[in-house]
PDB file of C-alpha atoms in Angstrom:
ATOM      1  CA  GLU A 735      30.614 -49.740  21.633  1.00 96.00           C
ATOM      2  CA  VAL A 736      31.103 -45.993  21.970  1.00 97.00           C
ATOM      3  CA  GLN A 737      30.493 -44.170  18.701  1.00 98.00           C
ATOM      4  CA  LEU A 738      30.555 -40.501  17.794  1.00 98.00           C
ATOM      5  CA  VAL A 739      29.473 -39.561  14.286  1.00 98.00           C
ATOM      6  CA  GLU A 740      29.823 -35.975  13.071  1.00 98.00           C
ATOM      7  CA  SER A 741      27.847 -34.503  10.203  1.00 98.00           C
ATOM      8  CA  GLY A 742      27.009 -31.148   8.700  1.00 98.00           C
ATOM      9  CA  GLY A 743      30.343 -30.148   7.225  1.00 97.00           C
ATOM     10  CA  GLY A 744      30.730 -28.750   3.747  1.00 98.00           C
ATOM     11  CA  LEU A 745      31.731 -25.778   1.638  1.00 98.00           C
ATOM     12  CA  VAL A 746      30.565 -22.360   2.814  1.00 98.00           C
ATOM     13  CA  LYS A 747      31.431 -18.814   1.759  1.00 98.00           C
ATOM     14  CA  PRO A 748      33.232 -16.413   4.096  1.00 98.00           C
ATOM     15  CA  GLY A 749      30.729 -14.809   6.422  1.00 98.00           C
ATOM     16  CA  GLY A 750      28.375 -17.755   6.118  1.00 98.00           C
ATOM     17  CA  SER A 751      27.027 -20.170   8.702  1.00 98.00           C
ATOM     18  CA  LEU A 752      27.044 -23.892   9.257  1.00 98.00           C
ATOM     19  CA  ARG A 753      25.708 -26.199  11.954  1.00 98.00           C
ATOM     20  CA  LEU A 754      27.604 -29.331  12.858  1.00 98.00           C
ATOM     21  CA  SER A 755      26.033 -32.287  14.626  1.00 98.00           C
ATOM     22  CA  CYS A 756      27.550 -35.177  16.539  1.00 98.00           C
ATOM     23  CA  ALA A 757      25.424 -38.268  17.136  1.00 98.00           C
ATOM     24  CA  ALA A 758      26.468 -40.292  20.172  1.00 98.00           C
ATOM     25  CA  SER A 759      25.766 -43.959  20.806  1.00 97.00           C
ATOM     26  CA  GLY A 760      26.993 -46.742  23.026  1.00 97.00           C
ATOM     27  CA  PHE A 761      27.021 -44.598  26.166  1.00 96.00           C
ATOM     28  CA  THR A 762      24.825 -42.195  28.134  1.00 94.00           C
ATOM     29  CA  LEU A 763      25.548 -38.775  26.665  1.00 95.00           C
ATOM     30  CA  ARG A 764      24.094 -36.868  29.632  1.00 95.00           C
ATOM     31  CA  SER A 765      26.831 -38.262  31.867  1.00 94.00           C
ATOM     32  CA  TYR A 766      29.733 -36.708  29.941  1.00 95.00           C
ATOM     33  CA  ARG A 767      31.131 -33.283  29.179  1.00 96.00           C
ATOM     34  CA  MET A 768      31.543 -32.989  25.410  1.00 97.00           C
ATOM     35  CA  ASN A 769      33.916 -31.048  23.205  1.00 98.00           C
ATOM     36  CA  TRP A 770      34.668 -29.884  19.703  1.00 98.00           C
ATOM     37  CA  VAL A 771      38.261 -29.994  18.478  1.00 98.00           C
ATOM     38  CA  ARG A 772      39.419 -28.928  15.028  1.00 98.00           C
ATOM     39  CA  GLN A 773      42.394 -29.559  12.810  1.00 98.00           C
ATOM     40  CA  ALA A 774      43.266 -27.296   9.892  1.00 98.00           C
ATOM     41  CA  PRO A 775      44.737 -29.058   6.844  1.00 97.00           C
ATOM     42  CA  GLY A 776      48.270 -30.209   7.627  1.00 96.00           C
ATOM     43  CA  LYS A 777      48.182 -28.578  11.071  1.00 97.00           C
ATOM     44  CA  GLY A 778      47.845 -29.647  14.690  1.00 97.00           C
ATOM     45  CA  LEU A 779      44.871 -30.061  16.981  1.00 98.00           C
ATOM     46  CA  GLU A 780      43.025 -27.040  18.360  1.00 98.00           C
ATOM     47  CA  TRP A 781      40.386 -27.297  21.060  1.00 97.00           C
ATOM     48  CA  VAL A 782      37.313 -25.238  20.084  1.00 98.00           C
ATOM     49  CA  SER A 783      34.619 -25.546  22.734  1.00 98.00           C
ATOM     50  CA  SER A 784      33.292 -27.634  25.596  1.00 97.00           C
ATOM     51  CA  ILE A 785      29.910 -28.055  27.271  1.00 97.00           C
ATOM     52  CA  SER A 786      29.126 -29.583  30.635  1.00 95.00           C
ATOM     53  CA  THR A 787      26.639 -32.388  31.147  1.00 95.00           C
ATOM     54  CA  SER A 788      23.658 -30.101  31.818  1.00 95.00           C
ATOM     55  CA  SER A 789      24.882 -27.253  29.593  1.00 96.00           C
ATOM     56  CA  SER A 790      25.552 -25.106  32.658  1.00 96.00           C
ATOM     57  CA  TYR A 791      29.228 -24.565  31.903  1.00 95.00           C
ATOM     58  CA  ILE A 792      30.364 -23.664  28.418  1.00 97.00           C
ATOM     59  CA  TYR A 793      33.822 -22.620  27.272  1.00 96.00           C
ATOM     60  CA  TYR A 794      35.235 -21.400  23.979  1.00 97.00           C
ATOM     61  CA  ALA A 795      38.644 -20.844  22.498  1.00 96.00           C
ATOM     62  CA  ASP A 796      39.345 -17.146  21.923  1.00 96.00           C
ATOM     63  CA  SER A 797      39.549 -17.811  18.183  1.00 97.00           C
ATOM     64  CA  VAL A 798      35.824 -18.695  17.987  1.00 98.00           C
ATOM     65  CA  LYS A 799      34.311 -16.798  20.915  1.00 98.00           C
ATOM     66  CA  GLY A 800      31.319 -14.720  19.840  1.00 98.00           C
ATOM     67  CA  ARG A 801      30.960 -16.596  16.535  1.00 98.00           C
ATOM     68  CA  PHE A 802      30.435 -20.239  17.522  1.00 98.00           C
ATOM     69  CA  THR A 803      27.813 -21.695  19.856  1.00 98.00           C
ATOM     70  CA  ILE A 804      27.978 -25.163  21.346  1.00 98.00           C
ATOM     71  CA  SER A 805      24.834 -26.936  22.513  1.00 98.00           C
ATOM     72  CA  ARG A 806      23.569 -30.391  23.298  1.00 98.00           C
ATOM     73  CA  ASP A 807      20.330 -32.346  23.428  1.00 97.00           C
ATOM     74  CA  ASN A 808      20.792 -35.217  25.848  1.00 97.00           C
ATOM     75  CA  ALA A 809      17.388 -36.661  24.971  1.00 96.00           C
ATOM     76  CA  LYS A 810      18.483 -36.938  21.348  1.00 97.00           C
ATOM     77  CA  ASN A 811      22.018 -38.072  22.222  1.00 96.00           C
ATOM     78  CA  SER A 812      23.377 -35.214  20.161  1.00 98.00           C
ATOM     79  CA  LEU A 813      25.969 -32.458  20.339  1.00 98.00           C
ATOM     80  CA  TYR A 814      25.939 -29.395  18.102  1.00 98.00           C
ATOM     81  CA  LEU A 815      28.182 -26.566  16.973  1.00 98.00           C
ATOM     82  CA  GLN A 816      26.580 -23.530  15.362  1.00 98.00           C
ATOM     83  CA  MET A 817      29.240 -21.662  13.427  1.00 98.00           C
ATOM     84  CA  ASN A 818      28.523 -18.107  12.253  1.00 98.00           C
ATOM     85  CA  SER A 819      30.632 -15.426  10.563  1.00 98.00           C
ATOM     86  CA  LEU A 820      32.897 -18.100   9.182  1.00 98.00           C
ATOM     87  CA  ARG A 821      36.376 -17.163   8.003  1.00 98.00           C
ATOM     88  CA  ALA A 822      38.926 -18.879   5.813  1.00 98.00           C
ATOM     89  CA  ASP A 823      40.984 -19.809   8.876  1.00 98.00           C
ATOM     90  CA  ASP A 824      38.025 -21.816  10.232  1.00 98.00           C
ATOM     91  CA  THR A 825      38.679 -24.347   7.469  1.00 98.00           C
ATOM     92  CA  ALA A 826      39.384 -27.613   9.256  1.00 98.00           C
ATOM     93  CA  VAL A 827      38.231 -31.078  10.116  1.00 98.00           C
ATOM     94  CA  TYR A 828      35.979 -30.756  13.161  1.00 98.00           C
ATOM     95  CA  TYR A 829      35.936 -33.602  15.665  1.00 98.00           C
ATOM     96  CA  CYS A 830      33.588 -34.147  18.554  1.00 98.00           C
ATOM     97  CA  ALA A 831      35.252 -35.722  21.562  1.00 98.00           C
ATOM     98  CA  ARG A 832      33.928 -37.218  24.774  1.00 97.00           C
ATOM     99  CA  ALA A 833      35.561 -36.144  28.020  1.00 96.00           C
ATOM    100  CA  ARG A 834      36.233 -38.713  30.731  1.00 92.00           C
ATOM    101  CA  ALA A 835      36.142 -37.159  34.180  1.00 87.00           C
ATOM    102  CA  VAL A 836      38.968 -37.606  36.675  1.00 84.00           C
ATOM    103  CA  ALA A 837      39.307 -35.744  39.975  1.00 81.00           C
ATOM    104  CA  GLY A 838      37.593 -32.530  38.888  1.00 78.00           C
ATOM    105  CA  THR A 839      38.991 -32.369  35.381  1.00 85.00           C
ATOM    106  CA  ASP A 840      38.751 -34.496  32.279  1.00 88.00           C
ATOM    107  CA  PHE A 841      40.486 -35.644  29.109  1.00 93.00           C
ATOM    108  CA  PHE A 842      39.279 -36.837  25.718  1.00 97.00           C
ATOM    109  CA  ASP A 843      38.831 -40.588  25.545  1.00 96.00           C
ATOM    110  CA  TYR A 844      36.705 -41.070  22.420  1.00 97.00           C
ATOM    111  CA  TRP A 845      36.701 -39.069  19.209  1.00 98.00           C
ATOM    112  CA  GLY A 846      34.472 -39.086  16.152  1.00 98.00           C
ATOM    113  CA  GLN A 847      35.844 -39.495  12.635  1.00 97.00           C
ATOM    114  CA  GLY A 848      35.493 -35.785  11.919  1.00 98.00           C
ATOM    115  CA  THR A 849      33.642 -33.627   9.398  1.00 98.00           C
ATOM    116  CA  LEU A 850      35.383 -31.239   7.014  1.00 98.00           C
ATOM    117  CA  VAL A 851      34.420 -27.585   6.926  1.00 98.00           C
ATOM    118  CA  THR A 852      35.813 -25.552   4.046  1.00 98.00           C
ATOM    119  CA  VAL A 853      35.366 -21.778   4.036  1.00 98.00           C
ATOM    120  CA  SER A 854      36.086 -20.378   0.605  1.00 97.00           C
ATOM    121  CA  SER A 855      34.566 -18.065  -1.970  1.00 96.00           C
TER     122      SER A 855
ATOM    123  CA  ASP B1491      46.335 -19.858  28.363  1.00 89.00           C
ATOM    124  CA  ILE B1492      48.766 -22.661  29.073  1.00 95.00           C
ATOM    125  CA  GLN B1493      51.178 -23.225  26.188  1.00 97.00           C
ATOM    126  CA  MET B1494      52.395 -26.732  25.390  1.00 97.00           C
ATOM    127  CA  THR B1495      55.665 -27.230  23.527  1.00 98.00           C
ATOM    128  CA  GLN B1496      56.696 -30.582  22.110  1.00 98.00           C
ATOM    129  CA  SER B1497      60.128 -31.643  20.958  1.00 97.00           C
ATOM    130  CA  PRO B1498      61.270 -32.722  18.551  1.00 97.00           C
ATOM    131  CA  SER B1499      58.819 -31.721  15.824  1.00 97.00           C
ATOM    132  CA  THR B1500      60.029 -34.612  13.669  1.00 97.00           C
ATOM    133  CA  LEU B1501      61.722 -37.791  14.790  1.00 97.00           C
ATOM    134  CA  SER B1502      63.248 -40.377  12.456  1.00 96.00           C
ATOM    135  CA  ALA B1503      63.659 -43.837  13.906  1.00 96.00           C
ATOM    136  CA  SER B1504      63.780 -47.510  12.989  1.00 96.00           C
ATOM    137  CA  VAL B1505      61.702 -50.486  14.008  1.00 96.00           C
ATOM    138  CA  GLY B1506      62.959 -51.722  17.362  1.00 96.00           C
ATOM    139  CA  ASP B1507      64.304 -48.343  18.486  1.00 97.00           C
ATOM    140  CA  ARG B1508      63.472 -46.786  21.820  1.00 97.00           C
ATOM    141  CA  VAL B1509      62.175 -43.248  21.337  1.00 97.00           C
ATOM    142  CA  THR B1510      61.233 -40.414  23.650  1.00 98.00           C
ATOM    143  CA  ILE B1511      59.096 -37.364  22.958  1.00 98.00           C
ATOM    144  CA  THR B1512      59.122 -34.409  25.340  1.00 98.00           C
ATOM    145  CA  CYS B1513      56.302 -32.034  26.188  1.00 98.00           C
ATOM    146  CA  ARG B1514      56.762 -28.882  28.265  1.00 98.00           C
ATOM    147  CA  ALA B1515      54.012 -26.757  29.785  1.00 98.00           C
ATOM    148  CA  SER B1516      54.304 -23.001  30.247  1.00 97.00           C
ATOM    149  CA  GLN B1517      53.142 -23.397  33.866  1.00 97.00           C
ATOM    150  CA  SER B1518      52.621 -26.275  36.216  1.00 97.00           C
ATOM    151  CA  ILE B1519      49.806 -28.635  35.213  1.00 96.00           C
ATOM    152  CA  SER B1520      50.392 -31.198  37.974  1.00 95.00           C
ATOM    153  CA  SER B1521      49.866 -34.553  36.220  1.00 95.00           C
ATOM    154  CA  TRP B1522      46.959 -33.421  34.041  1.00 95.00           C
ATOM    155  CA  LEU B1523      48.491 -34.465  30.750  1.00 97.00           C
ATOM    156  CA  ALA B1524      47.369 -36.823  28.008  1.00 97.00           C
ATOM    157  CA  TRP B1525      49.116 -38.241  24.955  1.00 98.00           C
ATOM    158  CA  TYR B1526      47.375 -39.032  21.685  1.00 98.00           C
ATOM    159  CA  GLN B1527      48.435 -40.846  18.536  1.00 98.00           C
ATOM    160  CA  GLN B1528      47.081 -39.762  15.168  1.00 98.00           C
ATOM    161  CA  LYS B1529      47.482 -41.436  11.804  1.00 97.00           C
ATOM    162  CA  PRO B1530      46.762 -39.663   8.507  1.00 96.00           C
ATOM    163  CA  GLY B1531      43.062 -39.231   7.856  1.00 95.00           C
ATOM    164  CA  LYS B1532      42.107 -40.669  11.236  1.00 97.00           C
ATOM    165  CA  ALA B1533      40.926 -39.298  14.546  1.00 98.00           C
ATOM    166  CA  PRO B1534      43.369 -39.020  17.448  1.00 98.00           C
ATOM    167  CA  LYS B1535      43.568 -42.023  19.740  1.00 98.00           C
ATOM    168  CA  LEU B1536      44.147 -41.736  23.486  1.00 98.00           C
ATOM    169  CA  LEU B1537      47.328 -43.477  24.664  1.00 98.00           C
ATOM    170  CA  ILE B1538      48.184 -42.075  28.099  1.00 97.00           C
ATOM    171  CA  TYR B1539      46.261 -39.963  30.634  1.00 96.00           C
ATOM    172  CA  ASP B1540      47.181 -38.464  33.990  1.00 95.00           C
ATOM    173  CA  ALA B1541      50.753 -38.297  32.626  1.00 97.00           C
ATOM    174  CA  SER B1542      51.511 -41.965  33.188  1.00 97.00           C
ATOM    175  CA  SER B1543      48.318 -44.058  33.110  1.00 96.00           C
ATOM    176  CA  LEU B1544      48.068 -46.369  30.120  1.00 97.00           C
ATOM    177  CA  GLU B1545      44.680 -46.373  28.413  1.00 97.00           C
ATOM    178  CA  SER B1546      43.023 -49.771  28.211  1.00 96.00           C
ATOM    179  CA  GLY B1547      44.021 -51.685  25.089  1.00 97.00           C
ATOM    180  CA  VAL B1548      47.159 -49.640  24.437  1.00 98.00           C
ATOM    181  CA  PRO B1549      50.330 -51.762  24.153  1.00 97.00           C
ATOM    182  CA  SER B1550      52.637 -51.701  27.161  1.00 98.00           C
ATOM    183  CA  ARG B1551      55.567 -50.491  25.039  1.00 98.00           C
ATOM    184  CA  PHE B1552      54.024 -47.025  25.452  1.00 98.00           C
ATOM    185  CA  SER B1553      54.726 -45.258  28.717  1.00 98.00           C
ATOM    186  CA  GLY B1554      54.476 -41.736  30.058  1.00 98.00           C
ATOM    187  CA  SER B1555      56.169 -39.889  32.867  1.00 98.00           C
ATOM    188  CA  GLY B1556      56.568 -36.457  34.375  1.00 98.00           C
ATOM    189  CA  SER B1557      54.730 -33.891  36.433  1.00 97.00           C
ATOM    190  CA  GLY B1558      54.633 -30.148  36.820  1.00 97.00           C
ATOM    191  CA  THR B1559      55.944 -28.734  33.568  1.00 98.00           C
ATOM    192  CA  GLU B1560      57.978 -31.488  31.937  1.00 98.00           C
ATOM    193  CA  PHE B1561      56.636 -34.736  30.531  1.00 98.00           C
ATOM    194  CA  THR B1562      57.813 -37.557  28.295  1.00 98.00           C
ATOM    195  CA  LEU B1563      56.237 -40.224  26.135  1.00 98.00           C
ATOM    196  CA  THR B1564      58.452 -43.254  25.554  1.00 98.00           C
ATOM    197  CA  ILE B1565      57.984 -46.091  23.108  1.00 97.00           C
ATOM    198  CA  SER B1566      60.257 -48.887  24.255  1.00 96.00           C
ATOM    199  CA  SER B1567      60.577 -50.802  20.980  1.00 95.00           C
ATOM    200  CA  LEU B1568      59.084 -49.192  17.889  1.00 97.00           C
ATOM    201  CA  GLN B1569      56.712 -51.288  15.835  1.00 96.00           C
ATOM    202  CA  PRO B1570      55.660 -50.540  12.234  1.00 95.00           C
ATOM    203  CA  ASP B1571      52.203 -49.488  13.447  1.00 96.00           C
ATOM    204  CA  ASP B1572      53.713 -46.779  15.681  1.00 97.00           C
ATOM    205  CA  PHE B1573      54.789 -44.432  12.903  1.00 94.00           C
ATOM    206  CA  ALA B1574      52.332 -41.574  13.331  1.00 97.00           C
ATOM    207  CA  THR B1575      51.998 -38.104  14.817  1.00 98.00           C
ATOM    208  CA  TYR B1576      51.866 -37.739  18.590  1.00 98.00           C
ATOM    209  CA  TYR B1577      50.263 -34.899  20.529  1.00 98.00           C
ATOM    210  CA  CYS B1578      50.347 -33.981  24.179  1.00 98.00           C
ATOM    211  CA  GLN B1579      47.407 -32.144  25.759  1.00 97.00           C
ATOM    212  CA  GLN B1580      46.983 -30.426  29.073  1.00 97.00           C
ATOM    213  CA  TYR B1581      43.711 -30.558  30.970  1.00 94.00           C
ATOM    214  CA  ASN B1582      44.711 -28.567  34.030  1.00 92.00           C
ATOM    215  CA  SER B1583      42.225 -25.950  32.883  1.00 86.00           C
ATOM    216  CA  TYR B1584      39.104 -26.191  30.752  1.00 85.00           C
ATOM    217  CA  LEU B1585      40.877 -24.065  28.158  1.00 90.00           C
ATOM    218  CA  TYR B1586      42.530 -27.229  26.906  1.00 95.00           C
ATOM    219  CA  THR B1587      45.661 -26.874  24.808  1.00 96.00           C
ATOM    220  CA  PHE B1588      47.651 -29.268  22.670  1.00 97.00           C
ATOM    221  CA  GLY B1589      51.282 -29.438  21.754  1.00 98.00           C
ATOM    222  CA  GLN B1590      52.118 -28.798  18.116  1.00 98.00           C
ATOM    223  CA  GLY B1591      52.733 -32.502  17.454  1.00 98.00           C
ATOM    224  CA  THR B1592      55.691 -34.785  16.830  1.00 98.00           C
ATOM    225  CA  ASN B1593      55.813 -36.617  13.519  1.00 98.00           C
ATOM    226  CA  LEU B1594      57.471 -40.004  14.076  1.00 97.00           C
ATOM    227  CA  GLU B1595      58.745 -41.225  10.736  1.00 96.00           C
ATOM    228  CA  ILE B1596      60.604 -44.249   9.491  1.00 89.00           C
ATOM    229  CA  LYS B1597      64.359 -43.752   9.124  1.00 87.00           C
TER     230      LYS B1597
END
């Protein structure tokens, strides 16, 4: 059974840092592009970042570029999101999501349960 | 970036109704569109990919259609478990974008 379990969320002050982790099981992580998607309280879904299987291709949403860093450790079956210079509008539930490849692109077929990040003084 | 616009934002319907949600892309995305269902406090669940392919395990009352810039999600006969928020997502580019969501509520 595919499982994605996020951890590392919590309360942090504006300007602070936090590192999220996503532990993958039930599939071979190194075979899949992985993503972070967030959802602010009461709002819609916002894609944050993606990383290719070997970490060669990395993309970020403009809203987090230069502040967030995505990484992965295939040997540890883990995905990470280092978040620096956090702002109040980064407050959200952060989901990791697996991407299933199809004809040169991919979509999100499995999601974790999410971890809440609250940025507040 | 490709903008995705869903309509309506809220839809009130009854059990047994046939409902349709529309998603429009700001430029052509071929058939690279997915639909997700999300219930409060839960992660999104994949329903449809490639605009019209039903994900394994998803009831056949869900169907998707469209290509280019206009897409629809149809639920043929609403069941109590279907009241949720639905999102479309384009994956034509790796700068993925979602629609703003459609809240399907009980009339």
